[in-house]
Amino acid sequence: MSAAETLMERIHKDGKINGQIVKVDQFLNHMVDPVLIHLLGDDLAARFSQYPITKILTAETSGIMLAQAVALKLQVPFVYAKKKRPITMPEYFAAASYSFTKQESTTLYVSKEVLHREDQVLFVDDFFAKGSTLKAIEEIIGQCGASLVGAAVIINKSQRTDIESILTLDDLHSAVSGSE
Ligand code: G4P
């Protein structure tokens, strides 16, 4: 069974699709199935194996597990942008991101010690919705002078075709309507 088929089956078994919201907190972003995350991470990583990626970049919190799986497969480090700047981070890149899902604004911080001009970055996250997290990450990469190679997520809720994903919201909706 492919990664997409496995995820689809799991969403139908333990999750819920409620219009634009996909409930996955039994296996992806609250309780986490490490075997599933690694299957999804391997699948996304394989799509970028020909690129000279030096770092995976995600944002706290739910992107971290996938970032680790992708980074392990590509054998590069991963960095998670922090939502609070610790006092141990005196020099940093920062950008604001507004979450439409959560209806709040957050600032993402990345230390200048972990992201460098020569980095070739792959952005990874659990969901891609309105793209505000990616926009903030692009701003941070721009401040640093590094390069963004691509973006990979588990579920793409947008119509953007340049975002690699295991499933799109359209895939989920058509599976539901096909089974009715
Ligand atoms: P965007 O970055 O693409 O614009 O997306 P948006 O702000 O709308 O949503 C981002 C946050 O909402 C993410 O969490 C993401 O995990 C969560 N999210 C978006 N759509 C869904 C959904 O359909 N189901 C679930 N379960 N979560 C969704 P975050 O703000 O980064 O916080 P964290 O939970 O990772 O700490």
PDB file of C-alpha atoms and ligand atoms in Angstrom:
ATOM      1  CA  MET A   1       0.000   0.000   0.000  1.00  0.00           C
ATOM      2  CA  SER A   2       1.350   3.490  -0.858  1.00  0.00           C
ATOM      3  CA  ALA A   3       1.868   6.256   1.720  1.00  0.00           C
ATOM      4  CA  ALA A   4      -1.181   8.071   0.328  1.00  0.00           C
ATOM      5  CA  GLU A   5      -3.379   4.948   0.593  1.00  0.00           C
ATOM      6  CA  THR A   6      -2.154   4.261   4.132  1.00  0.00           C
ATOM      7  CA  LEU A   7      -2.891   7.841   5.225  1.00  0.00           C
ATOM      8  CA  MET A   8      -6.303   7.861   3.541  1.00  0.00           C
ATOM      9  CA  GLU A   9      -7.233   4.622   5.290  1.00  0.00           C
ATOM     10  CA  ARG A  10      -6.053   5.959   8.656  1.00  0.00           C
ATOM     11  CA  ILE A  11      -8.024   9.204   8.285  1.00  0.00           C
ATOM     12  CA  HIS A  12     -11.154   7.190   7.582  1.00  0.00           C
ATOM     13  CA  LYS A  13     -10.495   4.875  10.528  1.00  0.00           C
ATOM     14  CA  ASP A  14      -9.301   7.301  13.252  1.00  0.00           C
ATOM     15  CA  GLY A  15      -9.839  10.812  11.880  1.00  0.00           C
ATOM     16  CA  LYS A  16     -12.596  13.001  10.549  1.00  0.00           C
ATOM     17  CA  ILE A  17     -13.082  15.390   7.632  1.00  0.00           C
ATOM     18  CA  ASN A  18     -15.204  18.308   8.673  1.00  0.00           C
ATOM     19  CA  GLY A  19     -15.474  20.667   5.695  1.00  0.00           C
ATOM     20  CA  GLN A  20     -12.104  22.406   5.549  1.00  0.00           C
ATOM     21  CA  ILE A  21     -10.798  20.865   8.780  1.00  0.00           C
ATOM     22  CA  VAL A  22      -9.176  17.445   8.909  1.00  0.00           C
ATOM     23  CA  LYS A  23      -9.060  15.900  12.382  1.00  0.00           C
ATOM     24  CA  VAL A  24      -5.837  13.940  12.756  1.00  0.00           C
ATOM     25  CA  ASP A  25      -5.022  14.266  16.447  1.00  0.00           C
ATOM     26  CA  GLN A  26      -5.248  10.509  17.064  1.00  0.00           C
ATOM     27  CA  PHE A  27      -2.209   9.802  14.884  1.00  0.00           C
ATOM     28  CA  LEU A  28      -0.484  12.957  13.554  1.00  0.00           C
ATOM     29  CA  ASN A  29      -0.605  16.085  15.659  1.00  0.00           C
ATOM     30  CA  HIS A  30      -1.512  15.247  19.225  1.00  0.00           C
ATOM     31  CA  MET A  31      -1.060  11.510  19.706  1.00  0.00           C
ATOM     32  CA  VAL A  32       1.520  10.561  17.101  1.00  0.00           C
ATOM     33  CA  ASP A  33       2.052   7.259  15.273  1.00  0.00           C
ATOM     34  CA  PRO A  34       5.813   7.156  14.669  1.00  0.00           C
ATOM     35  CA  VAL A  35       5.574   4.386  12.075  1.00  0.00           C
ATOM     36  CA  LEU A  36       3.088   6.389  10.025  1.00  0.00           C
ATOM     37  CA  ILE A  37       5.164   9.583  10.331  1.00  0.00           C
ATOM     38  CA  HIS A  38       8.231   7.726   9.063  1.00  0.00           C
ATOM     39  CA  LEU A  39       6.329   6.260   6.129  1.00  0.00           C
ATOM     40  CA  LEU A  40       5.080   9.738   5.164  1.00  0.00           C
ATOM     41  CA  GLY A  41       8.505  11.324   5.746  1.00  0.00           C
ATOM     42  CA  ASP A  42      10.252   8.720   3.577  1.00  0.00           C
ATOM     43  CA  ASP A  43       7.752   9.259   0.766  1.00  0.00           C
ATOM     44  CA  LEU A  44       8.200  13.056   0.774  1.00  0.00           C
ATOM     45  CA  ALA A  45      11.982  12.811   1.174  1.00  0.00           C
ATOM     46  CA  ALA A  46      12.238  10.501  -1.865  1.00  0.00           C
ATOM     47  CA  ARG A  47      10.747  13.254  -4.036  1.00  0.00           C
ATOM     48  CA  PHE A  48      13.669  15.544  -3.140  1.00  0.00           C
ATOM     49  CA  SER A  49      16.508  13.004  -3.156  1.00  0.00           C
ATOM     50  CA  GLN A  50      17.995  14.532  -6.345  1.00  0.00           C
ATOM     51  CA  TYR A  51      18.232  18.035  -4.853  1.00  0.00           C
ATOM     52  CA  PRO A  52      21.278  19.324  -2.949  1.00  0.00           C
ATOM     53  CA  ILE A  53      19.278  19.966   0.240  1.00  0.00           C
ATOM     54  CA  THR A  54      21.375  20.898   3.264  1.00  0.00           C
ATOM     55  CA  LYS A  55      18.633  21.623   5.815  1.00  0.00           C
ATOM     56  CA  ILE A  56      14.977  20.911   6.566  1.00  0.00           C
ATOM     57  CA  LEU A  57      13.070  23.859   8.031  1.00  0.00           C
ATOM     58  CA  THR A  58       9.714  23.689   9.813  1.00  0.00           C
ATOM     59  CA  ALA A  59       7.779  25.642  12.467  1.00  0.00           C
ATOM     60  CA  GLU A  60       6.811  24.633  15.992  1.00  0.00           C
ATOM     61  CA  THR A  61       4.983  22.397  16.853  1.00  0.00           C
ATOM     62  CA  SER A  62       3.268  19.895  14.622  1.00  0.00           C
ATOM     63  CA  GLY A  63       5.801  20.088  11.786  1.00  0.00           C
ATOM     64  CA  ILE A  64       8.612  18.799  13.971  1.00  0.00           C
ATOM     65  CA  MET A  65       7.864  15.065  13.797  1.00  0.00           C
ATOM     66  CA  LEU A  66       7.624  15.069  10.003  1.00  0.00           C
ATOM     67  CA  ALA A  67      10.727  17.255   9.723  1.00  0.00           C
ATOM     68  CA  GLN A  68      12.689  14.700  11.722  1.00  0.00           C
ATOM     69  CA  ALA A  69      11.496  11.829   9.512  1.00  0.00           C
ATOM     70  CA  VAL A  70      12.353  13.689   6.283  1.00  0.00           C
ATOM     71  CA  ALA A  71      15.708  14.849   7.670  1.00  0.00           C
ATOM     72  CA  LEU A  72      16.632  11.329   8.741  1.00  0.00           C
ATOM     73  CA  LYS A  73      15.900   9.985   5.271  1.00  0.00           C
ATOM     74  CA  LEU A  74      17.846  12.793   3.537  1.00  0.00           C
ATOM     75  CA  GLN A  75      20.606  12.632   6.166  1.00  0.00           C
ATOM     76  CA  VAL A  76      20.599  16.362   6.877  1.00  0.00           C
ATOM     77  CA  PRO A  77      19.789  18.359  10.036  1.00  0.00           C
ATOM     78  CA  PHE A  78      16.377  19.888  10.605  1.00  0.00           C
ATOM     79  CA  VAL A  79      15.612  23.245  12.203  1.00  0.00           C
ATOM     80  CA  TYR A  80      12.306  24.228  13.750  1.00  0.00           C
ATOM     81  CA  ALA A  81      11.456  27.901  13.852  1.00  0.00           C
ATOM     82  CA  LYS A  82      10.508  28.852  17.417  1.00  0.00           C
ATOM     83  CA  LYS A  83       7.402  30.788  18.388  1.00  0.00           C
ATOM     84  CA  LYS A  84       9.098  32.332  21.425  1.00  0.00           C
ATOM     85  CA  ARG A  85      12.603  33.699  21.325  1.00  0.00           C
ATOM     86  CA  PRO A  86      14.760  32.329  24.137  1.00  0.00           C
ATOM     87  CA  ILE A  87      17.372  34.580  25.759  1.00  0.00           C
ATOM     88  CA  THR A  88      19.981  32.168  24.427  1.00  0.00           C
ATOM     89  CA  MET A  89      19.161  33.421  20.898  1.00  0.00           C
ATOM     90  CA  PRO A  90      20.684  36.912  20.692  1.00  0.00           C
ATOM     91  CA  GLU A  91      20.959  37.035  16.910  1.00  0.00           C
ATOM     92  CA  TYR A  92      18.068  35.845  14.820  1.00  0.00           C
ATOM     93  CA  PHE A  93      15.910  36.037  11.723  1.00  0.00           C
ATOM     94  CA  ALA A  94      12.216  36.642  12.429  1.00  0.00           C
ATOM     95  CA  ALA A  95       8.940  36.922  10.550  1.00  0.00           C
ATOM     96  CA  ALA A  96       5.288  37.163  11.543  1.00  0.00           C
ATOM     97  CA  SER A  97       2.713  34.592  10.473  1.00  0.00           C
ATOM     98  CA  TYR A  98      -1.058  34.823  10.839  1.00  0.00           C
ATOM     99  CA  SER A  99      -2.847  31.500  11.324  1.00  0.00           C
ATOM    100  CA  PHE A 100      -6.324  31.590   9.773  1.00  0.00           C
ATOM    101  CA  THR A 101      -7.093  28.224  11.332  1.00  0.00           C
ATOM    102  CA  LYS A 102      -6.159  29.431  14.825  1.00  0.00           C
ATOM    103  CA  GLN A 103      -7.027  33.114  14.214  1.00  0.00           C
ATOM    104  CA  GLU A 104      -3.875  34.378  15.839  1.00  0.00           C
ATOM    105  CA  SER A 105      -0.615  35.938  14.824  1.00  0.00           C
ATOM    106  CA  THR A 106       2.737  34.490  15.817  1.00  0.00           C
ATOM    107  CA  THR A 107       6.310  35.450  15.162  1.00  0.00           C
ATOM    108  CA  LEU A 108       8.710  32.732  14.032  1.00  0.00           C
ATOM    109  CA  TYR A 109      12.347  32.969  15.129  1.00  0.00           C
ATOM    110  CA  VAL A 110      15.398  31.177  13.738  1.00  0.00           C
ATOM    111  CA  SER A 111      18.830  31.706  15.235  1.00  0.00           C
ATOM    112  CA  LYS A 112      21.562  33.015  12.945  1.00  0.00           C
ATOM    113  CA  GLU A 113      23.663  30.142  14.313  1.00  0.00           C
ATOM    114  CA  VAL A 114      21.577  27.439  12.595  1.00  0.00           C
ATOM    115  CA  LEU A 115      20.704  28.891   9.165  1.00  0.00           C
ATOM    116  CA  HIS A 116      23.343  30.151   6.753  1.00  0.00           C
ATOM    117  CA  ARG A 117      23.576  31.869   3.392  1.00  0.00           C
ATOM    118  CA  GLU A 118      24.800  28.695   1.651  1.00  0.00           C
ATOM    119  CA  ASP A 119      21.896  26.544   2.914  1.00  0.00           C
ATOM    120  CA  GLN A 120      19.557  24.861   0.416  1.00  0.00           C
ATOM    121  CA  VAL A 121      16.348  24.532   2.399  1.00  0.00           C
ATOM    122  CA  LEU A 122      13.351  22.209   2.171  1.00  0.00           C
ATOM    123  CA  PHE A 123      10.289  23.495   4.056  1.00  0.00           C
ATOM    124  CA  VAL A 124       8.242  20.751   5.725  1.00  0.00           C
ATOM    125  CA  ASP A 125       4.955  20.957   7.675  1.00  0.00           C
ATOM    126  CA  ASP A 126       1.925  18.859   8.591  1.00  0.00           C
ATOM    127  CA  PHE A 127      -0.664  21.062   6.822  1.00  0.00           C
ATOM    128  CA  PHE A 128      -0.479  23.688   4.117  1.00  0.00           C
ATOM    129  CA  ALA A 129      -3.579  25.870   4.397  1.00  0.00           C
ATOM    130  CA  LYS A 130      -3.354  29.550   3.451  1.00  0.00           C
ATOM    131  CA  GLY A 131       0.409  29.511   3.151  1.00  0.00           C
ATOM    132  CA  SER A 132       1.097  31.988   5.947  1.00  0.00           C
ATOM    133  CA  THR A 133       3.675  29.741   7.635  1.00  0.00           C
ATOM    134  CA  LEU A 134       5.517  29.215   4.343  1.00  0.00           C
ATOM    135  CA  LYS A 135       5.395  32.972   3.680  1.00  0.00           C
ATOM    136  CA  ALA A 136       7.060  33.673   7.045  1.00  0.00           C
ATOM    137  CA  ILE A 137       9.633  30.937   6.401  1.00  0.00           C
ATOM    138  CA  GLU A 138      10.367  32.442   2.958  1.00  0.00           C
ATOM    139  CA  GLU A 139      10.903  35.810   4.634  1.00  0.00           C
ATOM    140  CA  ILE A 140      13.342  34.243   7.115  1.00  0.00           C
ATOM    141  CA  ILE A 141      15.208  32.450   4.319  1.00  0.00           C
ATOM    142  CA  GLY A 142      15.327  35.772   2.431  1.00  0.00           C
ATOM    143  CA  GLN A 143      16.743  37.631   5.458  1.00  0.00           C
ATOM    144  CA  CYS A 144      19.430  34.963   5.701  1.00  0.00           C
ATOM    145  CA  GLY A 145      20.229  34.878   1.992  1.00  0.00           C
ATOM    146  CA  ALA A 146      19.724  31.089   1.865  1.00  0.00           C
ATOM    147  CA  SER A 147      17.726  29.306  -0.880  1.00  0.00           C
ATOM    148  CA  LEU A 148      14.349  27.574  -0.713  1.00  0.00           C
ATOM    149  CA  VAL A 149      14.411  24.364  -2.755  1.00  0.00           C
ATOM    150  CA  GLY A 150      10.800  23.316  -2.180  1.00  0.00           C
ATOM    151  CA  ALA A 151       7.918  22.678   0.190  1.00  0.00           C
ATOM    152  CA  ALA A 152       6.504  19.348   1.354  1.00  0.00           C
ATOM    153  CA  VAL A 153       3.504  18.729   3.611  1.00  0.00           C
ATOM    154  CA  ILE A 154       1.303  15.836   4.651  1.00  0.00           C
ATOM    155  CA  ILE A 155      -2.001  17.455   3.646  1.00  0.00           C
ATOM    156  CA  ASN A 156      -2.265  20.310   1.158  1.00  0.00           C
ATOM    157  CA  LYS A 157      -5.547  22.155   1.703  1.00  0.00           C
ATOM    158  CA  SER A 158      -4.840  24.685  -1.034  1.00  0.00           C
ATOM    159  CA  GLN A 159      -4.906  24.529  -4.834  1.00  0.00           C
ATOM    160  CA  ARG A 160      -1.181  25.247  -5.089  1.00  0.00           C
ATOM    161  CA  THR A 161       0.512  22.619  -7.240  1.00  0.00           C
ATOM    162  CA  ASP A 162       4.062  23.575  -6.292  1.00  0.00           C
ATOM    163  CA  ILE A 163       3.566  22.144  -2.783  1.00  0.00           C
ATOM    164  CA  GLU A 164       4.465  18.440  -2.569  1.00  0.00           C
ATOM    165  CA  SER A 165       1.945  16.544  -0.437  1.00  0.00           C
ATOM    166  CA  ILE A 166       0.836  13.048   0.455  1.00  0.00           C
ATOM    167  CA  LEU A 167      -2.837  14.021   0.044  1.00  0.00           C
ATOM    168  CA  THR A 168      -4.793  17.113  -0.897  1.00  0.00           C
ATOM    169  CA  LEU A 169      -8.082  18.172   0.659  1.00  0.00           C
ATOM    170  CA  ASP A 170      -9.629  17.519  -2.768  1.00  0.00           C
ATOM    171  CA  ASP A 171      -8.355  13.878  -2.607  1.00  0.00           C
ATOM    172  CA  LEU A 172     -10.045  13.515   0.796  1.00  0.00           C
ATOM    173  CA  HIS A 173     -13.300  15.083  -0.345  1.00  0.00           C
ATOM    174  CA  SER A 174     -13.483  12.933  -3.476  1.00  0.00           C
ATOM    175  CA  ALA A 175     -12.772   9.766  -1.462  1.00  0.00           C
ATOM    176  CA  VAL A 176     -15.619  10.657   0.906  1.00  0.00           C
ATOM    177  CA  SER A 177     -18.084  11.462  -1.889  1.00  0.00           C
ATOM    178  CA  GLY A 178     -16.961   8.337  -3.811  1.00  0.00           C
ATOM    179  CA  SER A 179     -17.729   6.105  -0.825  1.00  0.00           C
ATOM    180  CA  GLU A 180     -21.229   7.530  -0.294  1.00  0.00           C
TER     181      GLU A 180
HETATM  182  P1  G4P B   1      -0.956  28.214   6.820  1.00  0.00           P
HETATM  183  O1  G4P B   1       0.256  28.353   7.653  1.00  0.00           O
HETATM  184  O2  G4P B   1      -0.739  27.343   5.624  1.00  0.00           O
HETATM  185  O3  G4P B   1      -1.548  29.549   6.446  1.00  0.00           O
HETATM  186  O4  G4P B   1      -2.068  27.490   7.659  1.00  0.00           O
HETATM  187  P2  G4P B   1      -2.980  28.034   8.849  1.00  0.00           P
HETATM  188  O5  G4P B   1      -2.336  29.218   9.451  1.00  0.00           O
HETATM  189  O6  G4P B   1      -4.376  28.154   8.389  1.00  0.00           O
HETATM  190  O7  G4P B   1      -2.892  26.825   9.819  1.00  0.00           O
HETATM  191  C1  G4P B   1      -1.717  26.482  10.393  1.00  0.00           C
HETATM  192  C2  G4P B   1      -1.939  25.809  11.706  1.00  0.00           C
HETATM  193  O8  G4P B   1      -3.223  25.150  11.789  1.00  0.00           O
HETATM  194  C3  G4P B   1      -0.958  24.730  11.895  1.00  0.00           C
HETATM  195  O9  G4P B   1      -0.709  24.635  13.247  1.00  0.00           O
HETATM  196  C4  G4P B   1      -1.651  23.475  11.382  1.00  0.00           C
HETATM  197  O10 G4P B   1      -1.140  22.325  12.024  1.00  0.00           O
HETATM  198  C5  G4P B   1      -3.073  23.738  11.777  1.00  0.00           C
HETATM  199  N1  G4P B   1      -4.038  23.233  10.803  1.00  0.00           N
HETATM  200  C6  G4P B   1      -4.374  23.775   9.614  1.00  0.00           C
HETATM  201  N2  G4P B   1      -5.340  23.075   9.026  1.00  0.00           N
HETATM  202  C7  G4P B   1      -5.625  22.046   9.857  1.00  0.00           C
HETATM  203  C8  G4P B   1      -6.562  20.971   9.793  1.00  0.00           C
HETATM  204  O11 G4P B   1      -7.332  20.792   8.832  1.00  0.00           O
HETATM  205  N3  G4P B   1      -6.548  20.097  10.824  1.00  0.00           N
HETATM  206  C9  G4P B   1      -5.712  20.238  11.888  1.00  0.00           C
HETATM  207  N4  G4P B   1      -5.759  19.311  12.831  1.00  0.00           N
HETATM  208  N5  G4P B   1      -4.837  21.262  11.996  1.00  0.00           N
HETATM  209  C10 G4P B   1      -4.798  22.151  10.982  1.00  0.00           C
HETATM  210  P3  G4P B   1       0.294  25.691  13.891  1.00  0.00           P
HETATM  211  O12 G4P B   1      -0.365  27.012  14.051  1.00  0.00           O
HETATM  212  O13 G4P B   1       1.560  25.686  13.103  1.00  0.00           O
HETATM  213  O14 G4P B   1       0.520  25.220  15.323  1.00  0.00           O
HETATM  214  P4  G4P B   1       0.965  23.845  15.907  1.00  0.00           P
HETATM  215  O15 G4P B   1      -0.307  23.108  16.120  1.00  0.00           O
HETATM  216  O16 G4P B   1       1.823  23.181  14.916  1.00  0.00           O
HETATM  217  O17 G4P B   1       1.667  24.250  17.124  1.00  0.00           O
END
